[in-house]
PDB file of C-alpha atoms in Angstrom:
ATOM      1  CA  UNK A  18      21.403 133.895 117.635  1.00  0.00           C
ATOM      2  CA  UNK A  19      20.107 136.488 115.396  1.00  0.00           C
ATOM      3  CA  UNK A  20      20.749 140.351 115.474  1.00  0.00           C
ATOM      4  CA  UNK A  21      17.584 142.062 113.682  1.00  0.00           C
ATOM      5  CA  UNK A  22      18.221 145.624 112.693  1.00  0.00           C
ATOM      6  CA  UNK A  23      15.251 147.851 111.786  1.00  0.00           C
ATOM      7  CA  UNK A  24      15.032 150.915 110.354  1.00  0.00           C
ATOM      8  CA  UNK A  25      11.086 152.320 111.484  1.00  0.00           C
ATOM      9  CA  UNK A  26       9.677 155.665 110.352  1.00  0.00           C
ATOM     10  CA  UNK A  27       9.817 157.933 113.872  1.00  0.00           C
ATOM     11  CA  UNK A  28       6.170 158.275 113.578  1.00  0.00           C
ATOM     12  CA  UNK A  29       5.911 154.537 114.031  1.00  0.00           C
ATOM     13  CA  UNK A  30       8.568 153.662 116.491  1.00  0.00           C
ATOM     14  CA  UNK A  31       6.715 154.460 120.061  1.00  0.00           C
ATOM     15  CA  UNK A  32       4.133 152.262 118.892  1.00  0.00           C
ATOM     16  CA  UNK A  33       6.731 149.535 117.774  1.00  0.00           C
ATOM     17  CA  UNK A  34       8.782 149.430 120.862  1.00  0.00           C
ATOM     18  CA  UNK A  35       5.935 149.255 122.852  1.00  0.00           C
ATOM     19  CA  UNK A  36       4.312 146.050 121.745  1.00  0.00           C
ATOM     20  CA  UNK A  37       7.982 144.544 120.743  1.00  0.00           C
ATOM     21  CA  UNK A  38       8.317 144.738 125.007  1.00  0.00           C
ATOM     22  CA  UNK A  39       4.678 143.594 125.657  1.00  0.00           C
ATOM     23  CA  UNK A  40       5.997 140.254 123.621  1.00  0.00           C
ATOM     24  CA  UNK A  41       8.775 139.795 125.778  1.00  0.00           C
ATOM     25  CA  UNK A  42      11.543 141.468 123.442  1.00  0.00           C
ATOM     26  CA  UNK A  43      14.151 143.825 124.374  1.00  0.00           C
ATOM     27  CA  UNK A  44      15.978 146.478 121.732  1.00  0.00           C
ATOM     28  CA  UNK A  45      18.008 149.227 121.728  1.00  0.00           C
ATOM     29  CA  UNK A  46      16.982 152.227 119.734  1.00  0.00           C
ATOM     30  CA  UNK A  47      19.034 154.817 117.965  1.00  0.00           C
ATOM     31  CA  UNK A  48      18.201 157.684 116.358  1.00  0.00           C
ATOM     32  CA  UNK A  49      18.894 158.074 112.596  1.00  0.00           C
ATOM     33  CA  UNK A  50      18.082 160.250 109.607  1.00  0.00           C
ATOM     34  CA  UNK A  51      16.680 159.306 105.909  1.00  0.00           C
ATOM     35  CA  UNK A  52      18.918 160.576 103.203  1.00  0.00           C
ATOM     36  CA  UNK A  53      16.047 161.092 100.865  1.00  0.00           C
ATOM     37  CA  UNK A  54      13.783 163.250 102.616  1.00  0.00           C
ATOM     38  CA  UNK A  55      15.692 164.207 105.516  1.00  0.00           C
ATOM     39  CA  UNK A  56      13.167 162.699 108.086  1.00  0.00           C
ATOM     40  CA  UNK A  57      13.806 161.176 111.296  1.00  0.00           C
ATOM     41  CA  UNK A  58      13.704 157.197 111.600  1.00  0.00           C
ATOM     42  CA  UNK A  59      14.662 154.924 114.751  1.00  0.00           C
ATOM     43  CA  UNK A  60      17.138 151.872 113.880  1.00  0.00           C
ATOM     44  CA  UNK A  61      16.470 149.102 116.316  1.00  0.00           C
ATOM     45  CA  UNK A  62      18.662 146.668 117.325  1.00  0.00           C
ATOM     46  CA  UNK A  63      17.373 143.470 118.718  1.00  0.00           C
ATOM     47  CA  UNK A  64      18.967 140.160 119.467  1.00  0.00           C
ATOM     48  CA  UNK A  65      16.836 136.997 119.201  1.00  0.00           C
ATOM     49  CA  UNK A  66      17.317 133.253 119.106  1.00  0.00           C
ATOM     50  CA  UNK A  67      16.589 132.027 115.135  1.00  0.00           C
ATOM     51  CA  UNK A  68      13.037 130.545 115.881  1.00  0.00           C
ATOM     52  CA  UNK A  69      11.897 133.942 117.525  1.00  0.00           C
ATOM     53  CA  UNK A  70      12.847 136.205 114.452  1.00  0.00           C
ATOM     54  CA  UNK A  71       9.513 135.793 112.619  1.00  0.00           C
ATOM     55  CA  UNK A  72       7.808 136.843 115.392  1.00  0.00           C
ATOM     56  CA  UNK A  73       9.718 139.778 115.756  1.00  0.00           C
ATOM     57  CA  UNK A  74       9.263 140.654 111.910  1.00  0.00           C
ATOM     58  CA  UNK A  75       5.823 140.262 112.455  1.00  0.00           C
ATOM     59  CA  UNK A  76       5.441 142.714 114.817  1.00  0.00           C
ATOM     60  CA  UNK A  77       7.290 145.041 113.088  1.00  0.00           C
ATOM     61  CA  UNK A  78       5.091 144.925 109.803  1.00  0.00           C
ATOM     62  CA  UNK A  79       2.072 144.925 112.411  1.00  0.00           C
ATOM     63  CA  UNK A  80       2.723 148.282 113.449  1.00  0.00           C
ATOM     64  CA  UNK A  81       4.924 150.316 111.163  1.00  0.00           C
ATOM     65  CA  UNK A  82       2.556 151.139 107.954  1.00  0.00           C
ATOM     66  CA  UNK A  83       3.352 152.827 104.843  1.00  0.00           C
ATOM     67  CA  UNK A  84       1.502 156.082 104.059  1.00  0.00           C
ATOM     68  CA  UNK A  85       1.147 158.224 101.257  1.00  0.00           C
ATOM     69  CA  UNK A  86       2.857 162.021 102.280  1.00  0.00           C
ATOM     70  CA  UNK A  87       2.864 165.689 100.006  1.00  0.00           C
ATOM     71  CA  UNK A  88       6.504 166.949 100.424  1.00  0.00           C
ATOM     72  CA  UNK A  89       8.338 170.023  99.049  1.00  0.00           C
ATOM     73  CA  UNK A  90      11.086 169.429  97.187  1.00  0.00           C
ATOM     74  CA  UNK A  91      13.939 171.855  98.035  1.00  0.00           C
ATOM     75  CA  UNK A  92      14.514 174.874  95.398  1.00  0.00           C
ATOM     76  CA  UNK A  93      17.700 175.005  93.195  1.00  0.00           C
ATOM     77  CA  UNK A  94      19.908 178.154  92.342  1.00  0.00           C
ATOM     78  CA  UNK A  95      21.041 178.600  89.137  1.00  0.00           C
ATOM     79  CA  UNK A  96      22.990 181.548  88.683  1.00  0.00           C
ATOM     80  CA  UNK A  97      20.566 184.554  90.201  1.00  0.00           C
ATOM     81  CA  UNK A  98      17.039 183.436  89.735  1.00  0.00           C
ATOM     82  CA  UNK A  99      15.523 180.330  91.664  1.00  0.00           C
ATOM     83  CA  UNK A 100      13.665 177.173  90.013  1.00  0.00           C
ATOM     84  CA  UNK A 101      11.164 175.576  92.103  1.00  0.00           C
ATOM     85  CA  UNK A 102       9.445 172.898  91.355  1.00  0.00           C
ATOM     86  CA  UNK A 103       5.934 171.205  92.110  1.00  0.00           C
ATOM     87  CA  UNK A 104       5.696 168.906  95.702  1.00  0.00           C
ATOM     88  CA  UNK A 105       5.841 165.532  95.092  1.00  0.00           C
ATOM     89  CA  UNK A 106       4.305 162.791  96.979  1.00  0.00           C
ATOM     90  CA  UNK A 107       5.988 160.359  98.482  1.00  0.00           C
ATOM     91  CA  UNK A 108       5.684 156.563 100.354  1.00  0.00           C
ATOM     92  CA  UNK A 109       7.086 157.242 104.245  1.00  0.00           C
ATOM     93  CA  UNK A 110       6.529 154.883 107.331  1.00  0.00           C
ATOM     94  CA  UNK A 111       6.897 151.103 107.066  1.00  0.00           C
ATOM     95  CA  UNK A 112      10.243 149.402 107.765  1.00  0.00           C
ATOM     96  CA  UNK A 113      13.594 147.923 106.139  1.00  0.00           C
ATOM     97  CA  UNK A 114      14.856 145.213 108.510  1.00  0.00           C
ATOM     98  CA  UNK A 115      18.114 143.132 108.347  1.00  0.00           C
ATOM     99  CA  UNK A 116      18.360 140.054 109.756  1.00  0.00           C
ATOM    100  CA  UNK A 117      21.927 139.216 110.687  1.00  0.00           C
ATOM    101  CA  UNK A 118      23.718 135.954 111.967  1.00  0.00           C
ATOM    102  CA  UNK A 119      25.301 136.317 115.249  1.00  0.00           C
ATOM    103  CA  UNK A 120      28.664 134.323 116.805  1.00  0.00           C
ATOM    104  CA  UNK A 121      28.737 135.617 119.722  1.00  0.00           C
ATOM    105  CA  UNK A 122      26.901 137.853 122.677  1.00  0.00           C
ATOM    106  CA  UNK A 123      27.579 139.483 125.767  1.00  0.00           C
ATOM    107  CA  UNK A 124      25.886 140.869 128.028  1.00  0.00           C
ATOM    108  CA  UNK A 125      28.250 141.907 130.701  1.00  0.00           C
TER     109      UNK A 125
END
């Protein structure tokens, strides 16, 4: 047994979910934060028998894309006056997944 963690973009997670339980797969979503720019993501948690995690994957990378996005970056103090700088754009959406080994389940 496998336990596939997913980190998706929370633009991209309703979609996600939807077809991962249209295939026949089950998860349990939490809500997380990026560090980098603050944004909200959905981890997934999904336990799957080895031959089934390519599917999952699959899925996944089906319907969690990368786009390009303008963001501010935050202003800095220094001593009385304020520096800001120029927004920056940035690669959001898509997904980091980790694929871990599992010895045992429960479902009780």
């Amino acid at each position: 047994m496998k336990l596939i963690v997913a980190i998706i973009n929370s633009d991209d997670a309703n979609t996600v979910m939807s077809n991962l339980t249209k295939a026949g797969y089950s998860a349990t979503k939490l809500t997380t934060s990026g560090g980098f720019l603050r944004a909200g993501n959905i981890t997934l948690l999904i336990g799957v028998e080895k031959s089934k995690v390519d599917d999952v994957i699959n899925i996944i990378g089906e319907y969690s894309s990368q786009r390009k996005k303008i963001t501010p970056v935050n202003s800095t103090y220094i001593g009385e006056s304020m520096l800001s700088s120029m927004p920056v754009e940035v690669t959001v959406g898509g997904a980091t997944i980790f694929v871990l080994d599992v010895e045992q389940f429960y479902k009780i």
